[in-house]
Amino acid sequence: MQYNPGWNGSSVNLLHVRAAGPTDSLHYVWSSIGAPAVLLVATQSPSSALRVNWTQLLSASPAGAVWIDPPDSVVYSTAVVFTKLFEFSEAKPSGELFYPTYDLAEFSWDSLGRSLNRTALTAELRGAPATEPGFSNGSLAFRVTAYEASGRDGRLPSLLHTADSSQLEFILAGVAPRGNSSRFLLEVATVEEAGAARRLRSERSIDDEYTPTIFEVLSLLAEPQNGSSTLGFLQWKATAYGSRSPRREDGIQCRARGLQVANWSLPVSSVVQAYFGDSLGSSCTVSALNVSFGGEEGEVYQEKRYLSWSVLLGFGEPPRDPFSPLVISITAVALGTPLAMLLLGGCLVLLAQRRRYSEYEPIN
């Protein structure tokens, strides 16, 4: 992990996470310069490095200020930008009532160096709008976690991860809602180079051992147009939580509102513009997805004023949870017991019939 590589100040935030393999390397570049964003780059060189021209990056024309050296080692690159936070409530009979939007590109962000933990491989981008009474005692944060090996996060929703992936936790804490039963909606934009596009996939399973009562996993997949393989992903469980130490009863309904190609200009995000340059507005595809939190139980935030949502980011296919031994055992008992009883009953009937007719001598 590198914080502001090549820059001595802490007035801006750029975190570089690099995972090196024997024949390749992966780069995650998190930044709050402009709208908070992460740049993901996969290379076929184990020694590829991030280069930053800080003077150009902090200028009005940042295109070309961020690149990977050597450039020809890059095999795939994408970006995820967290653009806006919406707050709304049900206004019957007219429908949903939206309050003024929080534009994350206009937030003021704390120094990431204060929360950087190189041992635990964690860091936190924490910010708030400069003039907003509701944020006087609260904040919005993106907590980043990198991994050195495969495993499972110890806190709900207990996402399964690999060494190639990173976890992001979106946290809204202490922010005063502007209406009764307010709900929140986070706008997430993705950037794909020519030849790739995003697709939203929903999978359901009867196995909820690690995330009780949650049977749905959603994945935002980046795929080439020929659909031969998956290039990258965002993956999350269909739930958020309303507590710092989440339990099953703290669950908040999480929904993904349809993925669509963005027909508006991408909000300012210097690290994305610095890497993709002029292609951002021409050959790149920008897609947007809204993730909403709340539902019939939307009052959870009103009571505790805390909301956390975890999402896994990575390259290739997202990890899949195998059926747990507990579920396999329950299924085996549930299906095996009736079958065993049926077989046993059949054997007893045959045996009873045989004994009944064995008492008679055959008639000549």
Tab-separated table of C-alpha atoms in Angstrom:
chain	number	residue	atom	x	y	z
A	1	MET	CA	0.000	0.000	0.000
A	2	GLN	CA	1.271	3.457	-0.959
A	3	TYR	CA	-0.265	6.720	0.190
A	4	ASN	CA	0.209	9.643	-2.217
A	5	PRO	CA	3.283	8.097	-3.922
A	6	GLY	CA	5.665	10.857	-5.006
A	7	TRP	CA	3.748	13.561	-3.109
A	8	ASN	CA	4.693	14.840	0.348
A	9	GLY	CA	1.445	16.577	1.286
A	10	SER	CA	-1.739	15.158	2.824
A	11	SER	CA	-4.208	17.712	1.449
A	12	VAL	CA	-5.308	15.201	-1.209
A	13	ASN	CA	-5.917	11.449	-1.059
A	14	LEU	CA	-4.550	8.817	-3.429
A	15	LEU	CA	-4.056	5.260	-2.182
A	16	HIS	CA	-2.277	2.707	-4.374
A	17	VAL	CA	-2.734	-0.986	-3.555
A	18	ARG	CA	-0.585	-3.359	-5.623
A	19	ALA	CA	-0.818	-7.162	-5.669
A	20	ALA	CA	2.174	-8.860	-7.343
A	21	GLY	CA	2.150	-12.411	-8.717
A	22	PRO	CA	4.851	-14.477	-10.426
A	23	THR	CA	3.765	-13.395	-13.928
A	24	ASP	CA	1.400	-10.463	-13.430
A	25	SER	CA	0.306	-7.690	-11.058
A	26	LEU	CA	-2.925	-5.955	-10.109
A	27	HIS	CA	-3.356	-2.287	-9.221
A	28	TYR	CA	-6.118	-0.595	-7.213
A	29	VAL	CA	-5.927	3.214	-7.129
A	30	TRP	CA	-8.379	4.788	-4.663
A	31	SER	CA	-8.824	8.544	-4.661
A	32	SER	CA	-11.071	11.323	-3.352
A	33	ILE	CA	-9.701	13.940	-5.756
A	34	GLY	CA	-13.039	14.987	-7.199
A	35	ALA	CA	-15.699	12.312	-6.830
A	36	PRO	CA	-14.443	9.297	-4.830
A	37	ALA	CA	-13.351	6.563	-7.225
A	38	VAL	CA	-11.217	3.477	-7.674
A	39	LEU	CA	-9.166	2.637	-10.749
A	40	LEU	CA	-8.524	-1.083	-11.347
A	41	VAL	CA	-5.720	-2.162	-13.696
A	42	ALA	CA	-4.496	-5.691	-14.458
A	43	THR	CA	-1.090	-6.147	-16.101
A	44	GLN	CA	0.926	-9.101	-17.414
A	45	SER	CA	4.130	-7.867	-15.790
A	46	PRO	CA	5.071	-8.721	-12.176
A	47	SER	CA	7.048	-5.482	-11.930
A	48	SER	CA	4.567	-2.978	-13.401
A	49	ALA	CA	4.397	0.288	-11.471
A	50	LEU	CA	2.043	3.232	-11.007
A	51	ARG	CA	3.274	6.628	-12.225
A	52	VAL	CA	1.697	9.949	-11.228
A	53	ASN	CA	2.415	13.444	-12.545
A	54	TRP	CA	1.112	15.371	-9.554
A	55	THR	CA	1.353	18.822	-11.119
A	56	GLN	CA	-0.800	17.711	-14.009
A	57	LEU	CA	-3.150	15.632	-11.838
A	58	LEU	CA	-4.036	18.637	-9.675
A	59	SER	CA	-4.441	20.942	-12.675
A	60	ALA	CA	-7.607	21.725	-14.621
A	61	SER	CA	-6.541	19.270	-17.374
A	62	PRO	CA	-5.465	16.037	-15.656
A	63	ALA	CA	-5.638	13.763	-18.756
A	64	GLY	CA	-2.501	11.631	-18.961
A	65	ALA	CA	-1.342	12.352	-15.392
A	66	VAL	CA	-1.769	8.725	-14.216
A	67	TRP	CA	-0.406	5.692	-16.072
A	68	ILE	CA	1.053	2.232	-15.583
A	69	ASP	CA	4.667	1.573	-16.554
A	70	PRO	CA	5.286	-0.208	-18.892
A	71	PRO	CA	2.084	0.821	-20.719
A	72	ASP	CA	2.071	-2.234	-23.000
A	73	SER	CA	1.788	-4.556	-19.983
A	74	VAL	CA	-1.818	-3.476	-19.295
A	75	VAL	CA	-4.359	-6.141	-20.263
A	76	TYR	CA	-7.489	-4.705	-18.640
A	77	SER	CA	-8.500	-1.494	-16.916
A	78	THR	CA	-11.755	-0.186	-15.498
A	79	ALA	CA	-12.987	2.334	-12.934
A	80	VAL	CA	-15.810	2.683	-10.420
A	81	VAL	CA	-16.977	6.158	-9.380
A	82	PHE	CA	-19.310	6.932	-6.484
A	83	THR	CA	-21.068	10.001	-7.783
A	84	LYS	CA	-24.114	11.011	-5.729
A	85	LEU	CA	-26.128	10.221	-2.620
A	86	PHE	CA	-29.877	10.720	-2.811
A	87	GLU	CA	-32.268	11.004	0.123
A	88	PHE	CA	-35.978	10.398	-0.390
A	89	SER	CA	-39.142	9.428	1.434
A	90	GLU	CA	-42.556	8.134	0.473
A	91	ALA	CA	-44.923	11.019	-0.168
A	92	LYS	CA	-48.408	9.576	-0.582
A	93	PRO	CA	-50.284	9.776	-2.871
A	94	SER	CA	-47.740	11.465	-5.178
A	95	GLY	CA	-45.021	8.812	-4.733
A	96	GLU	CA	-41.396	9.397	-3.777
A	97	LEU	CA	-40.245	12.787	-2.534
A	98	PHE	CA	-36.554	13.520	-3.211
A	99	TYR	CA	-34.576	16.043	-1.209
A	100	PRO	CA	-31.653	18.047	-2.660
A	101	THR	CA	-28.912	15.692	-3.869
A	102	TYR	CA	-25.568	15.229	-2.138
A	103	ASP	CA	-22.908	15.540	-4.863
A	104	LEU	CA	-19.895	13.573	-3.586
A	105	ALA	CA	-17.521	15.484	-5.880
A	106	GLU	CA	-18.188	18.565	-3.735
A	107	PHE	CA	-17.447	16.909	-0.379
A	108	SER	CA	-14.483	17.837	1.781
A	109	TRP	CA	-12.429	14.722	2.626
A	110	ASP	CA	-10.231	14.065	5.649
A	111	SER	CA	-6.639	12.962	5.206
A	112	LEU	CA	-6.564	9.257	4.479
A	113	GLY	CA	-3.169	9.014	6.174
A	114	ARG	CA	-4.829	9.203	9.607
A	115	SER	CA	-6.722	5.942	9.077
A	116	LEU	CA	-4.166	4.038	6.994
A	117	ASN	CA	-3.199	0.714	8.580
A	118	ARG	CA	-0.550	-1.067	6.524
A	119	THR	CA	-0.603	-4.089	8.823
A	120	ALA	CA	-4.337	-4.726	8.501
A	121	LEU	CA	-4.330	-3.377	4.915
A	122	THR	CA	-7.190	-0.984	5.639
A	123	ALA	CA	-7.858	2.713	5.074
A	124	GLU	CA	-10.866	5.016	5.233
A	125	LEU	CA	-11.988	7.949	3.087
A	126	ARG	CA	-14.194	10.092	5.321
A	127	GLY	CA	-15.910	13.269	4.185
A	128	ALA	CA	-18.809	15.682	4.512
A	129	PRO	CA	-20.216	18.620	2.548
A	130	ALA	CA	-18.872	21.982	3.629
A	131	THR	CA	-22.291	23.584	4.159
A	132	GLU	CA	-24.909	21.063	5.206
A	133	PRO	CA	-26.506	21.170	8.692
A	134	GLY	CA	-27.396	17.467	8.594
A	135	PHE	CA	-23.703	16.547	8.505
A	136	SER	CA	-22.735	18.657	11.515
A	137	ASN	CA	-22.325	15.549	13.688
A	138	GLY	CA	-22.079	12.929	10.967
A	139	SER	CA	-20.048	11.794	7.997
A	140	LEU	CA	-19.971	9.632	4.905
A	141	ALA	CA	-17.082	7.188	4.537
A	142	PHE	CA	-15.645	4.536	2.236
A	143	ARG	CA	-13.628	1.947	4.169
A	144	VAL	CA	-11.165	-0.001	1.993
A	145	THR	CA	-9.755	-3.446	2.858
A	146	ALA	CA	-7.162	-5.334	0.796
A	147	TYR	CA	-6.348	-9.024	1.218
A	148	GLU	CA	-3.233	-11.172	1.017
A	149	ALA	CA	-5.056	-14.515	0.908
A	150	SER	CA	-8.465	-16.061	0.331
A	151	GLY	CA	-10.926	-16.111	3.206
A	152	ARG	CA	-14.158	-14.707	4.577
A	153	ASP	CA	-14.785	-11.400	6.286
A	154	GLY	CA	-15.596	-11.896	9.961
A	155	ARG	CA	-18.423	-9.331	10.073
A	156	LEU	CA	-21.796	-9.557	8.407
A	157	PRO	CA	-22.453	-9.927	5.526
A	158	SER	CA	-19.336	-12.172	5.674
A	159	LEU	CA	-18.354	-11.813	2.012
A	160	LEU	CA	-16.075	-14.491	0.596
A	161	HIS	CA	-12.908	-12.956	-0.886
A	162	THR	CA	-9.726	-13.916	-2.711
A	163	ALA	CA	-6.236	-12.399	-2.695
A	164	ASP	CA	-7.123	-10.711	-6.020
A	165	SER	CA	-10.039	-8.744	-4.579
A	166	SER	CA	-10.658	-5.805	-2.253
A	167	GLN	CA	-13.644	-4.938	-0.093
A	168	LEU	CA	-15.302	-1.557	0.138
A	169	GLU	CA	-17.681	-0.623	2.947
A	170	PHE	CA	-19.938	2.386	2.416
A	171	ILE	CA	-20.787	3.966	5.789
A	172	LEU	CA	-23.266	6.716	6.618
A	173	ALA	CA	-23.025	7.613	10.306
A	174	GLY	CA	-24.652	10.313	12.397
A	175	VAL	CA	-26.174	12.194	9.456
A	176	ALA	CA	-29.502	13.782	10.392
A	177	PRO	CA	-32.260	12.692	7.961
A	178	ARG	CA	-34.274	15.474	6.364
A	179	GLY	CA	-37.612	13.709	6.610
A	180	ASN	CA	-39.554	11.051	8.439
A	181	SER	CA	-38.583	7.531	7.377
A	182	SER	CA	-35.895	8.826	5.022
A	183	ARG	CA	-34.238	6.331	2.730
A	184	PHE	CA	-30.952	6.665	0.891
A	185	LEU	CA	-29.794	5.790	-2.588
A	186	LEU	CA	-26.163	5.644	-3.757
A	187	GLU	CA	-25.349	6.230	-7.421
A	188	VAL	CA	-22.479	4.073	-8.709
A	189	ALA	CA	-20.936	4.648	-12.156
A	190	THR	CA	-18.546	2.323	-13.988
A	191	VAL	CA	-16.142	3.061	-16.839
A	192	GLU	CA	-15.261	0.386	-19.413
A	193	GLU	CA	-12.943	0.673	-22.378
A	194	ALA	CA	-14.124	-0.200	-25.897
A	195	GLY	CA	-15.061	-3.850	-26.282
A	196	ALA	CA	-16.397	-4.407	-22.754
A	197	ALA	CA	-19.717	-3.734	-21.049
A	198	ARG	CA	-21.357	-4.206	-17.660
A	199	ARG	CA	-24.160	-6.632	-16.800
A	200	LEU	CA	-26.109	-7.022	-13.557
A	201	ARG	CA	-26.575	-10.618	-12.378
A	202	SER	CA	-28.744	-11.838	-9.500
A	203	GLU	CA	-28.264	-15.296	-7.976
A	204	ARG	CA	-30.429	-16.947	-5.319
A	205	SER	CA	-29.498	-19.817	-3.046
A	206	ILE	CA	-31.070	-21.774	-0.204
A	207	ASP	CA	-27.776	-21.473	1.718
A	208	ASP	CA	-27.797	-18.546	4.165
A	209	GLU	CA	-25.400	-19.896	6.809
A	210	TYR	CA	-22.993	-16.939	6.648
A	211	THR	CA	-25.619	-14.233	6.050
A	212	PRO	CA	-28.809	-15.334	7.826
A	213	THR	CA	-32.122	-14.660	6.021
A	214	ILE	CA	-30.309	-13.275	2.938
A	215	PHE	CA	-30.639	-15.591	-0.050
A	216	GLU	CA	-29.614	-13.254	-2.890
A	217	VAL	CA	-26.182	-12.257	-4.209
A	218	LEU	CA	-25.848	-9.521	-6.834
A	219	SER	CA	-22.872	-9.093	-9.165
A	220	LEU	CA	-22.100	-6.242	-11.550
A	221	LEU	CA	-19.967	-8.023	-14.143
A	222	ALA	CA	-17.651	-6.569	-16.782
A	223	GLU	CA	-17.695	-8.780	-19.862
A	224	PRO	CA	-16.211	-8.547	-23.362
A	225	GLN	CA	-18.731	-8.206	-26.151
A	226	ASN	CA	-18.118	-11.796	-27.246
A	227	GLY	CA	-19.024	-12.911	-23.710
A	228	SER	CA	-16.148	-15.384	-23.496
A	229	SER	CA	-15.089	-14.557	-19.930
A	230	THR	CA	-15.614	-12.156	-17.065
A	231	LEU	CA	-13.066	-9.351	-16.807
A	232	GLY	CA	-14.019	-7.847	-13.431
A	233	PHE	CA	-16.823	-7.550	-10.927
A	234	LEU	CA	-18.565	-5.827	-8.057
A	235	GLN	CA	-20.347	-8.287	-5.767
A	236	TRP	CA	-22.606	-7.753	-2.758
A	237	LYS	CA	-25.314	-9.417	-0.696
A	238	ALA	CA	-28.815	-7.933	-0.906
A	239	THR	CA	-28.593	-6.327	2.518
A	240	ALA	CA	-27.126	-3.424	4.449
A	241	TYR	CA	-26.863	-3.040	8.220
A	242	GLY	CA	-27.825	-0.424	10.769
A	243	SER	CA	-25.215	-1.105	13.456
A	244	ARG	CA	-21.455	-0.850	13.926
A	245	SER	CA	-21.524	-4.456	15.163
A	246	PRO	CA	-24.094	-5.866	12.743
A	247	ARG	CA	-26.440	-8.676	13.696
A	248	ARG	CA	-29.201	-10.336	11.739
A	249	GLU	CA	-31.873	-8.087	13.268
A	250	ASP	CA	-29.951	-4.973	12.126
A	251	GLY	CA	-30.508	-5.813	8.449
A	252	ILE	CA	-31.729	-3.099	6.074
A	253	GLN	CA	-33.225	-3.991	2.714
A	254	CYS	CA	-30.860	-3.318	-0.207
A	255	ARG	CA	-32.083	-3.096	-3.790
A	256	ALA	CA	-30.315	-2.477	-7.112
A	257	ARG	CA	-32.237	-0.267	-9.491
A	258	GLY	CA	-31.700	-1.094	-13.177
A	259	LEU	CA	-28.285	-0.736	-14.756
A	260	GLN	CA	-28.274	1.670	-17.669
A	261	VAL	CA	-25.829	3.356	-20.006
A	262	ALA	CA	-25.234	6.855	-18.663
A	263	ASN	CA	-26.346	9.536	-21.092
A	264	TRP	CA	-24.965	12.320	-18.919
A	265	SER	CA	-21.398	13.481	-18.390
A	266	LEU	CA	-19.448	11.679	-15.678
A	267	PRO	CA	-18.959	13.868	-12.591
A	268	VAL	CA	-15.477	15.190	-12.016
A	269	SER	CA	-13.115	12.448	-10.861
A	270	SER	CA	-9.552	13.452	-11.528
A	271	VAL	CA	-7.983	10.008	-11.172
A	272	VAL	CA	-10.369	8.527	-13.779
A	273	GLN	CA	-9.902	11.413	-16.189
A	274	ALA	CA	-6.161	11.326	-15.582
A	275	TYR	CA	-5.933	7.673	-16.611
A	276	PHE	CA	-8.466	7.327	-19.437
A	277	GLY	CA	-7.889	10.810	-20.875
A	278	ASP	CA	-9.782	11.774	-24.021
A	279	SER	CA	-11.175	8.256	-24.481
A	280	LEU	CA	-13.399	8.812	-21.437
A	281	GLY	CA	-15.804	10.875	-23.508
A	282	SER	CA	-15.463	8.957	-26.775
A	283	SER	CA	-14.676	5.225	-26.828
A	284	CYS	CA	-15.321	4.395	-23.158
A	285	THR	CA	-18.727	3.207	-21.960
A	286	VAL	CA	-20.107	4.754	-18.771
A	287	SER	CA	-22.851	2.795	-17.004
A	288	ALA	CA	-24.733	3.746	-13.855
A	289	LEU	CA	-26.515	1.799	-11.149
A	290	ASN	CA	-28.524	3.026	-8.176
A	291	VAL	CA	-28.349	1.038	-4.936
A	292	SER	CA	-31.141	1.910	-2.496
A	293	PHE	CA	-31.273	1.182	1.219
A	294	GLY	CA	-34.522	0.771	3.082
A	295	GLY	CA	-37.972	-0.563	2.449
A	296	GLU	CA	-40.764	-1.444	4.769
A	297	GLU	CA	-38.147	-1.497	7.528
A	298	GLY	CA	-36.554	1.791	6.363
A	299	GLU	CA	-36.961	3.287	9.821
A	300	VAL	CA	-33.847	1.435	11.031
A	301	TYR	CA	-31.634	4.358	10.028
A	302	GLN	CA	-34.023	6.840	11.607
A	303	GLU	CA	-33.555	5.090	14.956
A	304	LYS	CA	-29.797	4.380	14.949
A	305	ARG	CA	-28.489	6.821	12.331
A	306	TYR	CA	-26.023	4.293	11.020
A	307	LEU	CA	-25.878	2.526	7.667
A	308	SER	CA	-23.190	0.226	6.261
A	309	TRP	CA	-23.098	-1.586	2.920
A	310	SER	CA	-20.260	-3.907	1.860
A	311	VAL	CA	-19.224	-4.666	-1.714
A	312	LEU	CA	-16.367	-6.761	-3.097
A	313	LEU	CA	-14.343	-5.569	-6.113
A	314	GLY	CA	-11.943	-7.634	-8.177
A	315	PHE	CA	-10.756	-9.129	-11.437
A	316	GLY	CA	-12.100	-12.195	-13.228
A	317	GLU	CA	-15.022	-14.266	-11.965
A	318	PRO	CA	-16.455	-13.298	-8.549
A	319	PRO	CA	-16.025	-15.921	-5.805
A	320	ARG	CA	-18.945	-18.266	-5.293
A	321	ASP	CA	-20.015	-19.683	-1.952
A	322	PRO	CA	-20.055	-23.496	-1.967
A	323	PHE	CA	-22.862	-25.217	-0.119
A	324	SER	CA	-21.921	-25.340	3.534
A	325	PRO	CA	-21.702	-28.701	5.364
A	326	LEU	CA	-24.569	-27.590	7.587
A	327	VAL	CA	-26.936	-27.035	4.655
A	328	ILE	CA	-25.800	-30.260	2.984
A	329	SER	CA	-26.514	-32.160	6.228
A	330	ILE	CA	-29.953	-30.581	6.663
A	331	THR	CA	-30.827	-31.271	3.022
A	332	ALA	CA	-29.630	-34.867	3.305
A	333	VAL	CA	-31.740	-35.427	6.424
A	334	ALA	CA	-34.789	-33.686	4.936
A	335	LEU	CA	-34.666	-35.710	1.705
A	336	GLY	CA	-33.139	-38.899	3.075
A	337	THR	CA	-35.521	-39.490	5.980
A	338	PRO	CA	-38.717	-39.823	3.868
A	339	LEU	CA	-36.862	-42.033	1.379
A	340	ALA	CA	-35.514	-44.269	4.164
A	341	MET	CA	-38.999	-44.518	5.702
A	342	LEU	CA	-40.465	-45.403	2.311
A	343	LEU	CA	-37.891	-48.145	1.724
A	344	LEU	CA	-38.303	-49.490	5.263
A	345	GLY	CA	-42.085	-49.486	4.924
A	346	GLY	CA	-41.866	-51.347	1.619
A	347	CYS	CA	-39.587	-53.983	3.135
A	348	LEU	CA	-41.938	-54.486	6.094
A	349	VAL	CA	-44.955	-54.914	3.787
A	350	LEU	CA	-43.134	-57.489	1.663
A	351	LEU	CA	-41.962	-59.310	4.762
A	352	ALA	CA	-45.475	-59.338	6.239
A	353	GLN	CA	-46.937	-60.684	3.029
A	354	ARG	CA	-44.318	-63.423	2.832
A	355	ARG	CA	-44.959	-64.539	6.396
A	356	ARG	CA	-48.746	-64.536	5.832
A	357	TYR	CA	-48.657	-66.842	2.845
A	358	SER	CA	-45.926	-69.096	4.222
A	359	GLU	CA	-48.423	-70.612	6.751
A	360	TYR	CA	-50.325	-72.455	3.949
A	361	GLU	CA	-49.256	-75.588	2.126
A	362	PRO	CA	-49.405	-75.387	-1.651
A	363	ILE	CA	-52.425	-77.179	-3.224
A	364	ASN	CA	-51.466	-80.036	-5.505
